[in-house]
Amino acid sequence: MTEPATKPPTTYVQVALNLPLRREFTYALPTGATARPGNRVRVVFHGRKLGGIVTAVTDTCELPPAKVRPVDAVLDADLLLPESLLELARRMAHTYGCSLGEALDATLPAVAKRRGQRLIPHLERKAPLDLAQQAVQELEDKHQEQSRVLRTVLEFGGPMPVRDVTRRTGTSDSPWQTLVKHGLLRRVLIAEELEELVPAIEERAVRHELNEHQQRAVEQVAKTVAARAHRTFLLHGVTGSGKTEVYLRVLEEVRNAGRSGIVLVPEISLTPQTVGRFASRFPDVAVLHSGLTDAERGRQWQRLVQGRAKIAVGARSALFAPVQDLGLIVVDEEHETSFKQDSTPRYHAREMAIVRGQIENAVVVLGSATPTLESIGKARRGVYELLTLPERAGAGRLPQILVQDLRGEPKEARRAGVVLSRTLLVMMEERLKARDQVLLFLNRRGYSPVLLCPGCGEAVKCDACSVSMTWHVRRGRLVCHWCCAEKRRPETCPTCQHAGMHELGVGTERLEAAVKQRFPQAIVARMDADTMAERGAHERVLAAFRKKHIDVLIGTQMIAKGLDFPDVTLVGVVSADTGLFVPDYRAAERTFQLLHQVAGRAGRGEKAGTVVIQTFCPDNYAVTAAANNDYDAFVQQELGFRKVTGYPPFARLLRVLAEARHEDEAKRLLLAAVTPLRPLADVEVLGPAPAVIHKVKDHWRWHMLVKAFTKAAFEAAMAAVGTVEDLGTRTCRVTLDVDPSSLM
Ligand code: ADP
Ligand code: ZN
């Protein structure tokens, strides 16, 4: 027997899998198949078929060939992740301590991962309505999650996407599956809507003559774009100063040069109003946001890949838009916390936008009326170039801001929880008489955040979490805002049987009731996560408000930004204090930002606007700086505090969170993890200690906060702390969070 003359050499590929394992895996390509880095493949991993991305192709392999399994299939060979996005994912994995596969997963739209899928699962009622309603009651005690799922679907009315059901109820798949098994619900496959995304353009497409500040900003940015150089600009402009107009002008130039641009906006401001402004200027804009079905998102993605759309507008993940010849990335409202993803990979879209800009030689513009201390710090050190728009553009003038000290309100009103001060009531009356519109802002949903027993002082807590439950009147339930659990309202105190529980504190639902009672003739609408659950509700309410079918709009942070309604002449901040005492070093910064943004909703048109800020802390520097519209004063004060306490921008933070059913386990795990960090230079560790929210969903939570004062110290700390897969155990979940946005 002779050897076969030519056995074709085997080609090997390195494959990154979406698993928390920080390495790639070697597979062999079947004879005849080809693949390039960026291709998707299907492989068998420990008996499971998984999708992965090819990161390298080689002719040799260090493993014994017998040990190398073949690639199951090369998927959509024509769909290639560009090298620049591969590189971005590598940088992301390194910075945030996740695996390359996890980072890559974030860069692909779901449809690219599950191609061919056109039907999405929905849940609808199967049993007769009365039976189903009865079941909601019966399940309430023993099978709370099932009860919640069933009620949510019934309330929705028609078929509801499974994805939305689980998200809204905070449940896994098993409760709805059980309901289906028992014949109460039915799972149906419904074709995705392919409705046109870009809303009807009713927005003004006016192309204003730029004022001198805008002109200068546009020139500076456009010049750098034309030079194909990477540079980051910080565009600091007060609300209504015409930042958006600056983005639009630079984008025009980018597009005229045949290049592409990406605009990142906070999810919340992806309203038809914002999108309309881009769409009216660029008919070929691709809009990407989380409300899209997979098919819609995939369609937008294809348009960008093929260069049919050159401008992508979207929330955080639009950062990965596969555009060709990227010229500009805009991060609007760069201070928004929604740019930080709160699940793996925990990336910050602003930071990764800058990395993508470096990789592709693109210009990055960060815009805000209230830049973060990190960004303004870098601008002052010359890392970013600062551009300023100091005045409102066009007709609008900055509003007059009054700080209303609630300590002067009558005692009875204070005890009940002041809702509306006398000053605010008088002004509302005036404005409503004049047929102007009023915005009332309160960053807390529900009726009252605490149900308290006046007998023993105990509040009703969630059974699974260490937080008090919020009373929701319309739902008729106490709701845990951490795990979505619900409870019936107890008639008597569960601890001491005292009759009559007190509703403590004010949420938007209670505020709405108070306003309706006080102004029975006014049309009042509320905009918060509870009233906006349905698809399209947001757009409907805003359209009604625009048409002046609504007199008073009450809302949470949903109404804080982006809205531009010329007839809003009064904005009331019902409580400036809700965020001030949160145990987070950014409490003051976030309060200042929010107050400034909310105030920016008044006086956008010809008419002058007034803002009333109600507070028990009128002397707090965040409140006074917001009232005086004095960003610099706030920054100076706050930077001083940060320097002394060693927080960003003077340190970089890493939070390590451990969660386990047995508290001891979480604690022990962190006590071991902290040891290698202790000897590091320029590193300081706070904790390990119980997290502020000590228990969530029956899991005890411990955390530690690592502060690194130099770049090298940060790298050393990341290396010393190890990986999630090394740290975590089957019974204790570990989260590494770089630049954490929440410390709770
Ligand atoms: P920002 O993004 O800073 O909040 P916008 O770009 O939304 O500001 O502008 C605020 C308002 O001023 C908008 O109604 C916009 O149409 C208008 N505007 C912008 N630039 C000009 C200008 N140069 N002249 C007149 N009006 C302008
Ligand atoms: Zn809970």
Short mmCIF file of N, CA and C in Angstrom, two decimals, residues 157-308:
data_model
loop_
_atom_site.label_atom_id
_atom_site.label_comp_id
_atom_site.label_asym_id
_atom_site.label_seq_id
_atom_site.Cartn_x
_atom_site.Cartn_y
_atom_site.Cartn_z
N GLY A 157 -54.06 42.55 26.67
CA GLY A 157 -55.18 42.45 25.73
C GLY A 157 -54.94 41.43 24.64
N GLY A 158 -54.08 41.73 23.70
CA GLY A 158 -53.84 40.81 22.58
C GLY A 158 -52.60 39.97 22.81
N PRO A 159 -52.14 39.30 21.76
CA PRO A 159 -50.91 38.52 21.89
C PRO A 159 -49.73 39.42 22.24
N MET A 160 -48.95 38.99 23.20
CA MET A 160 -47.84 39.81 23.69
C MET A 160 -46.54 39.03 23.46
N PRO A 161 -45.53 39.68 22.89
CA PRO A 161 -44.28 38.96 22.65
C PRO A 161 -43.74 38.35 23.95
N VAL A 162 -43.31 37.10 23.89
CA VAL A 162 -42.81 36.41 25.08
C VAL A 162 -41.68 37.22 25.72
N ARG A 163 -40.85 37.76 24.86
CA ARG A 163 -39.73 38.57 25.32
C ARG A 163 -40.19 39.72 26.22
N ASP A 164 -41.26 40.38 25.81
CA ASP A 164 -41.77 41.50 26.60
C ASP A 164 -42.38 41.01 27.90
N VAL A 165 -43.04 39.84 27.84
CA VAL A 165 -43.67 39.30 29.04
C VAL A 165 -42.62 39.03 30.10
N THR A 166 -41.55 38.33 29.72
CA THR A 166 -40.55 37.99 30.72
C THR A 166 -39.82 39.23 31.22
N ARG A 167 -39.62 40.17 30.32
CA ARG A 167 -38.91 41.38 30.74
C ARG A 167 -39.77 42.19 31.71
N ARG A 168 -41.05 42.31 31.41
CA ARG A 168 -41.91 43.13 32.26
C ARG A 168 -42.16 42.49 33.62
N THR A 169 -42.17 41.16 33.66
CA THR A 169 -42.51 40.50 34.91
C THR A 169 -41.27 40.03 35.66
N GLY A 170 -40.12 40.16 35.04
CA GLY A 170 -38.88 39.74 35.69
C GLY A 170 -38.86 38.24 35.95
N THR A 171 -39.44 37.47 35.06
CA THR A 171 -39.49 36.03 35.27
C THR A 171 -38.70 35.28 34.20
N SER A 172 -38.44 34.02 34.48
CA SER A 172 -37.78 33.17 33.49
C SER A 172 -38.85 32.58 32.57
N ASP A 173 -38.47 31.59 31.78
CA ASP A 173 -39.45 30.99 30.89
C ASP A 173 -40.41 30.03 31.60
N SER A 174 -40.00 29.52 32.75
CA SER A 174 -40.79 28.42 33.29
C SER A 174 -42.21 28.83 33.72
N PRO A 175 -42.43 30.03 34.31
CA PRO A 175 -43.83 30.34 34.65
C PRO A 175 -44.77 30.35 33.45
N TRP A 176 -44.36 30.97 32.34
CA TRP A 176 -45.30 30.99 31.20
C TRP A 176 -45.45 29.61 30.59
N GLN A 177 -44.37 28.83 30.65
CA GLN A 177 -44.47 27.47 30.10
C GLN A 177 -45.48 26.64 30.88
N THR A 178 -45.46 26.82 32.21
CA THR A 178 -46.43 26.10 33.04
C THR A 178 -47.86 26.55 32.71
N LEU A 179 -48.03 27.84 32.52
CA LEU A 179 -49.36 28.36 32.19
C LEU A 179 -49.85 27.80 30.86
N VAL A 180 -48.92 27.63 29.93
CA VAL A 180 -49.29 27.05 28.64
C VAL A 180 -49.68 25.59 28.83
N LYS A 181 -48.89 24.89 29.68
CA LYS A 181 -49.18 23.48 29.92
C LYS A 181 -50.57 23.30 30.53
N HIS A 182 -50.96 24.24 31.40
CA HIS A 182 -52.25 24.13 32.05
C HIS A 182 -53.39 24.71 31.24
N GLY A 183 -53.09 25.11 30.02
CA GLY A 183 -54.15 25.55 29.13
C GLY A 183 -54.69 26.95 29.40
N LEU A 184 -53.97 27.73 30.20
CA LEU A 184 -54.44 29.08 30.47
C LEU A 184 -53.96 30.04 29.39
N LEU A 185 -52.73 29.83 28.94
CA LEU A 185 -52.18 30.66 27.87
C LEU A 185 -51.85 29.76 26.69
N ARG A 186 -51.68 30.42 25.55
CA ARG A 186 -51.30 29.70 24.36
C ARG A 186 -50.11 30.43 23.76
N ARG A 187 -49.14 29.64 23.26
CA ARG A 187 -47.99 30.25 22.61
C ARG A 187 -48.26 30.27 21.11
N VAL A 188 -48.16 31.43 20.52
CA VAL A 188 -48.42 31.54 19.08
C VAL A 188 -47.22 32.21 18.40
N LEU A 189 -46.99 31.82 17.17
CA LEU A 189 -45.92 32.45 16.40
C LEU A 189 -46.54 33.48 15.49
N ILE A 190 -46.03 34.68 15.60
CA ILE A 190 -46.59 35.75 14.79
C ILE A 190 -45.46 36.39 13.98
N ALA A 191 -45.75 36.63 12.74
CA ALA A 191 -44.74 37.24 11.88
C ALA A 191 -44.40 38.62 12.41
N GLU A 192 -43.13 38.95 12.30
CA GLU A 192 -42.72 40.25 12.79
C GLU A 192 -43.30 41.36 11.93
N GLU A 193 -43.60 42.44 12.59
CA GLU A 193 -44.11 43.56 11.82
C GLU A 193 -42.95 44.15 11.03
N LEU A 194 -43.25 44.50 9.85
CA LEU A 194 -42.20 45.10 9.03
C LEU A 194 -42.57 46.54 8.70
N GLU A 195 -43.25 47.14 9.63
CA GLU A 195 -43.70 48.50 9.37
C GLU A 195 -42.49 49.43 9.16
N GLU A 196 -42.71 50.44 8.43
CA GLU A 196 -41.63 51.40 8.15
C GLU A 196 -41.29 52.09 9.46
N LEU A 197 -40.02 52.22 9.68
CA LEU A 197 -39.57 52.64 10.98
C LEU A 197 -39.53 54.13 11.20
N VAL A 198 -38.97 54.76 10.23
CA VAL A 198 -38.81 56.19 10.37
C VAL A 198 -40.20 56.82 10.40
N PRO A 199 -40.49 57.55 11.44
CA PRO A 199 -41.85 58.05 11.61
C PRO A 199 -42.19 59.11 10.57
N ALA A 200 -43.47 59.32 10.42
CA ALA A 200 -43.92 60.38 9.53
C ALA A 200 -43.22 61.67 9.93
N ILE A 201 -42.70 62.33 8.94
CA ILE A 201 -41.90 63.51 9.27
C ILE A 201 -42.77 64.74 9.40
N GLU A 202 -43.10 65.06 10.66
CA GLU A 202 -43.86 66.27 10.85
C GLU A 202 -42.94 67.32 11.50
N GLU A 203 -41.73 66.87 11.79
CA GLU A 203 -40.82 67.78 12.47
C GLU A 203 -40.29 68.84 11.51
N ARG A 204 -39.98 69.94 12.09
CA ARG A 204 -39.47 71.02 11.27
C ARG A 204 -38.14 70.64 10.63
N ALA A 205 -38.05 70.82 9.37
CA ALA A 205 -36.81 70.49 8.68
C ALA A 205 -36.00 71.76 8.43
N VAL A 206 -36.32 72.80 9.18
CA VAL A 206 -35.68 74.09 8.97
C VAL A 206 -34.17 73.97 9.08
N ARG A 207 -33.51 74.58 8.14
CA ARG A 207 -32.05 74.56 8.19
C ARG A 207 -31.63 75.98 8.59
N HIS A 208 -31.37 76.14 9.89
CA HIS A 208 -31.11 77.49 10.40
C HIS A 208 -29.77 78.03 9.92
N GLU A 209 -29.72 79.33 9.82
CA GLU A 209 -28.44 80.03 9.68
C GLU A 209 -27.70 79.80 11.00
N LEU A 210 -26.47 79.31 10.93
CA LEU A 210 -25.77 79.03 12.19
C LEU A 210 -25.35 80.32 12.87
N ASN A 211 -25.39 80.30 14.19
CA ASN A 211 -24.82 81.46 14.88
C ASN A 211 -23.31 81.28 14.99
N GLU A 212 -22.64 82.29 15.51
CA GLU A 212 -21.17 82.27 15.39
C GLU A 212 -20.53 81.12 16.17
N HIS A 213 -21.13 80.77 17.33
CA HIS A 213 -20.57 79.66 18.11
C HIS A 213 -20.75 78.33 17.39
N GLN A 214 -21.94 78.17 16.84
CA GLN A 214 -22.21 76.94 16.09
C GLN A 214 -21.27 76.83 14.89
N GLN A 215 -21.12 77.96 14.21
CA GLN A 215 -20.27 78.03 13.04
C GLN A 215 -18.86 77.55 13.35
N ARG A 216 -18.34 78.07 14.45
CA ARG A 216 -16.98 77.72 14.84
C ARG A 216 -16.87 76.22 15.16
N ALA A 217 -17.87 75.72 15.88
CA ALA A 217 -17.86 74.31 16.25
C ALA A 217 -17.89 73.43 15.00
N VAL A 218 -18.78 73.78 14.07
CA VAL A 218 -18.90 72.98 12.85
C VAL A 218 -17.58 72.99 12.08
N GLU A 219 -16.97 74.16 11.97
CA GLU A 219 -15.71 74.27 11.23
C GLU A 219 -14.61 73.40 11.84
N GLN A 220 -14.48 73.51 13.16
CA GLN A 220 -13.43 72.75 13.84
C GLN A 220 -13.58 71.26 13.60
N VAL A 221 -14.82 70.78 13.80
CA VAL A 221 -15.05 69.33 13.68
C VAL A 221 -14.89 68.90 12.22
N ALA A 222 -15.50 69.66 11.32
CA ALA A 222 -15.49 69.25 9.90
C ALA A 222 -14.05 69.22 9.36
N LYS A 223 -13.25 70.15 9.80
CA LYS A 223 -11.85 70.21 9.37
C LYS A 223 -11.12 68.91 9.77
N THR A 224 -11.36 68.49 10.99
CA THR A 224 -10.69 67.28 11.48
C THR A 224 -11.21 66.04 10.76
N VAL A 225 -12.51 66.02 10.49
CA VAL A 225 -13.07 64.89 9.74
C VAL A 225 -12.42 64.81 8.37
N ALA A 226 -12.31 65.98 7.72
CA ALA A 226 -11.75 66.00 6.37
C ALA A 226 -10.30 65.54 6.36
N ALA A 227 -9.60 65.79 7.46
CA ALA A 227 -8.19 65.38 7.54
C ALA A 227 -8.05 63.90 7.85
N ARG A 228 -9.17 63.20 8.03
CA ARG A 228 -9.18 61.77 8.37
C ARG A 228 -8.31 61.48 9.58
N ALA A 229 -8.40 62.38 10.55
CA ALA A 229 -7.62 62.19 11.77
C ALA A 229 -8.59 61.87 12.90
N HIS A 230 -8.13 61.06 13.86
CA HIS A 230 -8.99 60.83 15.01
C HIS A 230 -8.80 61.93 16.04
N ARG A 231 -9.93 62.43 16.55
CA ARG A 231 -9.86 63.40 17.61
C ARG A 231 -11.19 63.37 18.32
N THR A 232 -11.19 63.62 19.64
CA THR A 232 -12.45 63.67 20.38
C THR A 232 -12.74 65.11 20.78
N PHE A 233 -13.94 65.56 20.45
CA PHE A 233 -14.38 66.90 20.84
C PHE A 233 -15.44 66.77 21.92
N LEU A 234 -15.41 67.71 22.86
CA LEU A 234 -16.51 67.79 23.82
C LEU A 234 -17.29 69.06 23.50
N LEU A 235 -18.53 68.87 23.06
CA LEU A 235 -19.37 70.01 22.72
C LEU A 235 -20.25 70.32 23.93
N HIS A 236 -19.86 71.35 24.66
CA HIS A 236 -20.60 71.73 25.85
C HIS A 236 -21.51 72.89 25.50
N GLY A 237 -22.82 72.62 25.43
CA GLY A 237 -23.75 73.68 25.07
C GLY A 237 -24.98 73.60 25.93
N VAL A 238 -25.44 74.71 26.45
CA VAL A 238 -26.61 74.72 27.31
C VAL A 238 -27.79 74.11 26.56
N THR A 239 -28.82 73.70 27.28
CA THR A 239 -29.98 73.09 26.62
C THR A 239 -30.57 74.08 25.63
N GLY A 240 -30.82 73.59 24.42
CA GLY A 240 -31.41 74.45 23.40
C GLY A 240 -30.41 75.37 22.71
N SER A 241 -29.11 75.05 22.87
CA SER A 241 -28.11 75.94 22.26
C SER A 241 -27.84 75.56 20.80
N GLY A 242 -28.48 74.52 20.33
CA GLY A 242 -28.29 74.15 18.93
C GLY A 242 -27.20 73.13 18.70
N LYS A 243 -27.00 72.23 19.66
CA LYS A 243 -26.01 71.17 19.49
C LYS A 243 -26.42 70.25 18.35
N THR A 244 -27.70 69.90 18.35
CA THR A 244 -28.18 68.98 17.32
C THR A 244 -27.93 69.55 15.93
N GLU A 245 -28.14 70.85 15.80
CA GLU A 245 -27.91 71.50 14.51
C GLU A 245 -26.42 71.36 14.11
N VAL A 246 -25.55 71.42 15.09
CA VAL A 246 -24.12 71.24 14.80
C VAL A 246 -23.85 69.83 14.28
N TYR A 247 -24.45 68.83 14.96
CA TYR A 247 -24.25 67.45 14.48
C TYR A 247 -24.74 67.31 13.04
N LEU A 248 -25.92 67.89 12.79
CA LEU A 248 -26.52 67.73 11.46
C LEU A 248 -25.63 68.33 10.38
N ARG A 249 -25.06 69.48 10.66
CA ARG A 249 -24.20 70.13 9.66
C ARG A 249 -22.94 69.32 9.38
N VAL A 250 -22.33 68.81 10.45
CA VAL A 250 -21.11 68.03 10.22
C VAL A 250 -21.46 66.74 9.47
N LEU A 251 -22.60 66.15 9.84
CA LEU A 251 -23.02 64.93 9.16
C LEU A 251 -23.26 65.18 7.67
N GLU A 252 -23.79 66.35 7.35
CA GLU A 252 -23.98 66.70 5.93
C GLU A 252 -22.66 66.61 5.18
N GLU A 253 -21.64 67.17 5.81
CA GLU A 253 -20.33 67.16 5.14
C GLU A 253 -19.78 65.75 5.03
N VAL A 254 -19.99 64.98 6.10
CA VAL A 254 -19.51 63.59 6.11
C VAL A 254 -20.17 62.84 4.95
N ARG A 255 -21.46 63.04 4.81
CA ARG A 255 -22.21 62.32 3.79
C ARG A 255 -21.87 62.81 2.39
N ASN A 256 -21.69 64.11 2.26
CA ASN A 256 -21.31 64.65 0.95
C ASN A 256 -19.96 64.08 0.49
N ALA A 257 -19.12 63.74 1.47
CA ALA A 257 -17.82 63.15 1.12
C ALA A 257 -17.95 61.65 0.88
N GLY A 258 -19.18 61.14 0.90
CA GLY A 258 -19.41 59.72 0.64
C GLY A 258 -19.08 58.84 1.83
N ARG A 259 -18.94 59.46 2.99
CA ARG A 259 -18.57 58.68 4.16
C ARG A 259 -19.78 58.48 5.09
N SER A 260 -19.56 57.80 6.21
CA SER A 260 -20.68 57.44 7.07
C SER A 260 -20.56 58.06 8.46
N GLY A 261 -21.69 58.11 9.14
CA GLY A 261 -21.70 58.65 10.50
C GLY A 261 -22.63 57.85 11.40
N ILE A 262 -22.30 57.85 12.68
CA ILE A 262 -23.13 57.17 13.68
C ILE A 262 -23.51 58.19 14.74
N VAL A 263 -24.79 58.23 15.11
CA VAL A 263 -25.23 59.13 16.17
C VAL A 263 -25.82 58.29 17.29
N LEU A 264 -25.21 58.36 18.46
CA LEU A 264 -25.73 57.64 19.61
C LEU A 264 -26.51 58.60 20.49
N VAL A 265 -27.73 58.22 20.80
CA VAL A 265 -28.57 59.03 21.68
C VAL A 265 -29.08 58.12 22.79
N PRO A 266 -29.47 58.68 23.95
CA PRO A 266 -30.03 57.82 24.98
C PRO A 266 -31.33 57.20 24.47
N GLU A 267 -31.57 55.97 24.85
CA GLU A 267 -32.77 55.24 24.39
C GLU A 267 -34.02 56.10 24.57
N ILE A 268 -34.09 56.73 25.70
CA ILE A 268 -35.27 57.49 26.09
C ILE A 268 -35.56 58.66 25.13
N SER A 269 -34.52 59.18 24.49
CA SER A 269 -34.78 60.33 23.63
C SER A 269 -34.91 59.91 22.17
N LEU A 270 -35.02 58.61 21.93
CA LEU A 270 -35.26 58.14 20.55
C LEU A 270 -36.74 58.33 20.21
N THR A 271 -37.20 59.52 20.36
CA THR A 271 -38.59 59.81 20.07
C THR A 271 -38.71 60.17 18.60
N PRO A 272 -39.94 60.14 18.08
CA PRO A 272 -40.11 60.58 16.70
C PRO A 272 -39.57 61.99 16.51
N GLN A 273 -39.61 62.76 17.59
CA GLN A 273 -39.14 64.13 17.48
C GLN A 273 -37.64 64.17 17.13
N THR A 274 -36.86 63.40 17.84
CA THR A 274 -35.42 63.37 17.56
C THR A 274 -35.14 62.71 16.22
N VAL A 275 -35.73 61.53 16.05
CA VAL A 275 -35.48 60.78 14.83
C VAL A 275 -35.93 61.60 13.61
N GLY A 276 -37.06 62.27 13.77
CA GLY A 276 -37.59 63.08 12.68
C GLY A 276 -36.62 64.15 12.21
N ARG A 277 -35.89 64.71 13.15
CA ARG A 277 -34.94 65.77 12.76
C ARG A 277 -33.84 65.21 11.88
N PHE A 278 -33.38 64.00 12.19
CA PHE A 278 -32.35 63.40 11.36
C PHE A 278 -32.93 62.91 10.04
N ALA A 279 -34.13 62.34 10.13
CA ALA A 279 -34.75 61.77 8.94
C ALA A 279 -35.13 62.85 7.93
N SER A 280 -35.50 64.02 8.43
CA SER A 280 -35.90 65.06 7.49
C SER A 280 -34.68 65.61 6.75
N ARG A 281 -33.52 65.52 7.35
CA ARG A 281 -32.31 66.01 6.72
C ARG A 281 -31.63 64.92 5.89
N PHE A 282 -31.73 63.67 6.39
CA PHE A 282 -31.08 62.56 5.68
C PHE A 282 -32.12 61.47 5.40
N PRO A 283 -32.60 61.41 4.21
CA PRO A 283 -33.66 60.43 3.92
C PRO A 283 -33.20 58.98 4.07
N ASP A 284 -31.90 58.77 4.06
CA ASP A 284 -31.41 57.38 4.09
C ASP A 284 -30.89 56.99 5.47
N VAL A 285 -31.46 57.58 6.51
CA VAL A 285 -30.98 57.27 7.85
C VAL A 285 -31.47 55.88 8.27
N ALA A 286 -30.63 55.15 9.01
CA ALA A 286 -31.05 53.86 9.57
C ALA A 286 -31.23 54.06 11.07
N VAL A 287 -32.38 53.67 11.57
CA VAL A 287 -32.65 53.87 12.99
C VAL A 287 -32.59 52.53 13.72
N LEU A 288 -31.81 52.50 14.79
CA LEU A 288 -31.63 51.27 15.55
C LEU A 288 -31.99 51.52 17.01
N HIS A 289 -33.00 50.84 17.51
CA HIS A 289 -33.27 50.96 18.94
C HIS A 289 -33.85 49.66 19.47
N SER A 290 -33.98 49.57 20.80
CA SER A 290 -34.29 48.28 21.40
C SER A 290 -35.74 47.88 21.16
N GLY A 291 -36.59 48.82 20.75
CA GLY A 291 -37.98 48.47 20.48
C GLY A 291 -38.16 47.73 19.17
N LEU A 292 -37.08 47.64 18.39
CA LEU A 292 -37.19 46.99 17.08
C LEU A 292 -37.32 45.48 17.23
N THR A 293 -38.09 44.90 16.34
CA THR A 293 -38.08 43.45 16.28
C THR A 293 -36.77 43.04 15.62
N ASP A 294 -36.43 41.78 15.75
CA ASP A 294 -35.17 41.33 15.18
C ASP A 294 -35.12 41.56 13.68
N ALA A 295 -36.25 41.34 13.01
CA ALA A 295 -36.26 41.48 11.55
C ALA A 295 -36.03 42.94 11.15
N GLU A 296 -36.68 43.85 11.88
CA GLU A 296 -36.50 45.27 11.58
C GLU A 296 -35.04 45.65 11.77
N ARG A 297 -34.49 45.21 12.88
CA ARG A 297 -33.11 45.54 13.17
C ARG A 297 -32.17 44.97 12.10
N GLY A 298 -32.47 43.75 11.70
CA GLY A 298 -31.65 43.11 10.68
C GLY A 298 -31.71 43.85 9.35
N ARG A 299 -32.90 44.37 9.06
CA ARG A 299 -33.06 45.08 7.80
C ARG A 299 -32.22 46.37 7.81
N GLN A 300 -32.26 47.06 8.95
CA GLN A 300 -31.47 48.29 9.06
C GLN A 300 -29.97 47.96 8.95
N TRP A 301 -29.61 46.85 9.55
CA TRP A 301 -28.20 46.42 9.55
C TRP A 301 -27.74 46.17 8.12
N GLN A 302 -28.59 45.46 7.35
CA GLN A 302 -28.24 45.17 5.96
C GLN A 302 -28.09 46.46 5.14
N ARG A 303 -28.99 47.40 5.38
CA ARG A 303 -28.90 48.66 4.63
C ARG A 303 -27.55 49.34 4.88
N LEU A 304 -27.07 49.23 6.13
CA LEU A 304 -25.79 49.86 6.46
C LEU A 304 -24.62 49.10 5.85
N VAL A 305 -24.69 47.77 5.94
CA VAL A 305 -23.61 46.94 5.38
C VAL A 305 -23.46 47.23 3.90
N GLN A 306 -24.59 47.34 3.23
CA GLN A 306 -24.54 47.52 1.78
C GLN A 306 -24.33 48.98 1.38
N GLY A 307 -24.22 49.85 2.38
CA GLY A 307 -23.97 51.25 2.08
C GLY A 307 -25.19 51.98 1.55
N ARG A 308 -26.39 51.35 1.65
CA ARG A 308 -27.60 52.04 1.20
C ARG A 308 -28.00 53.10 2.21
#
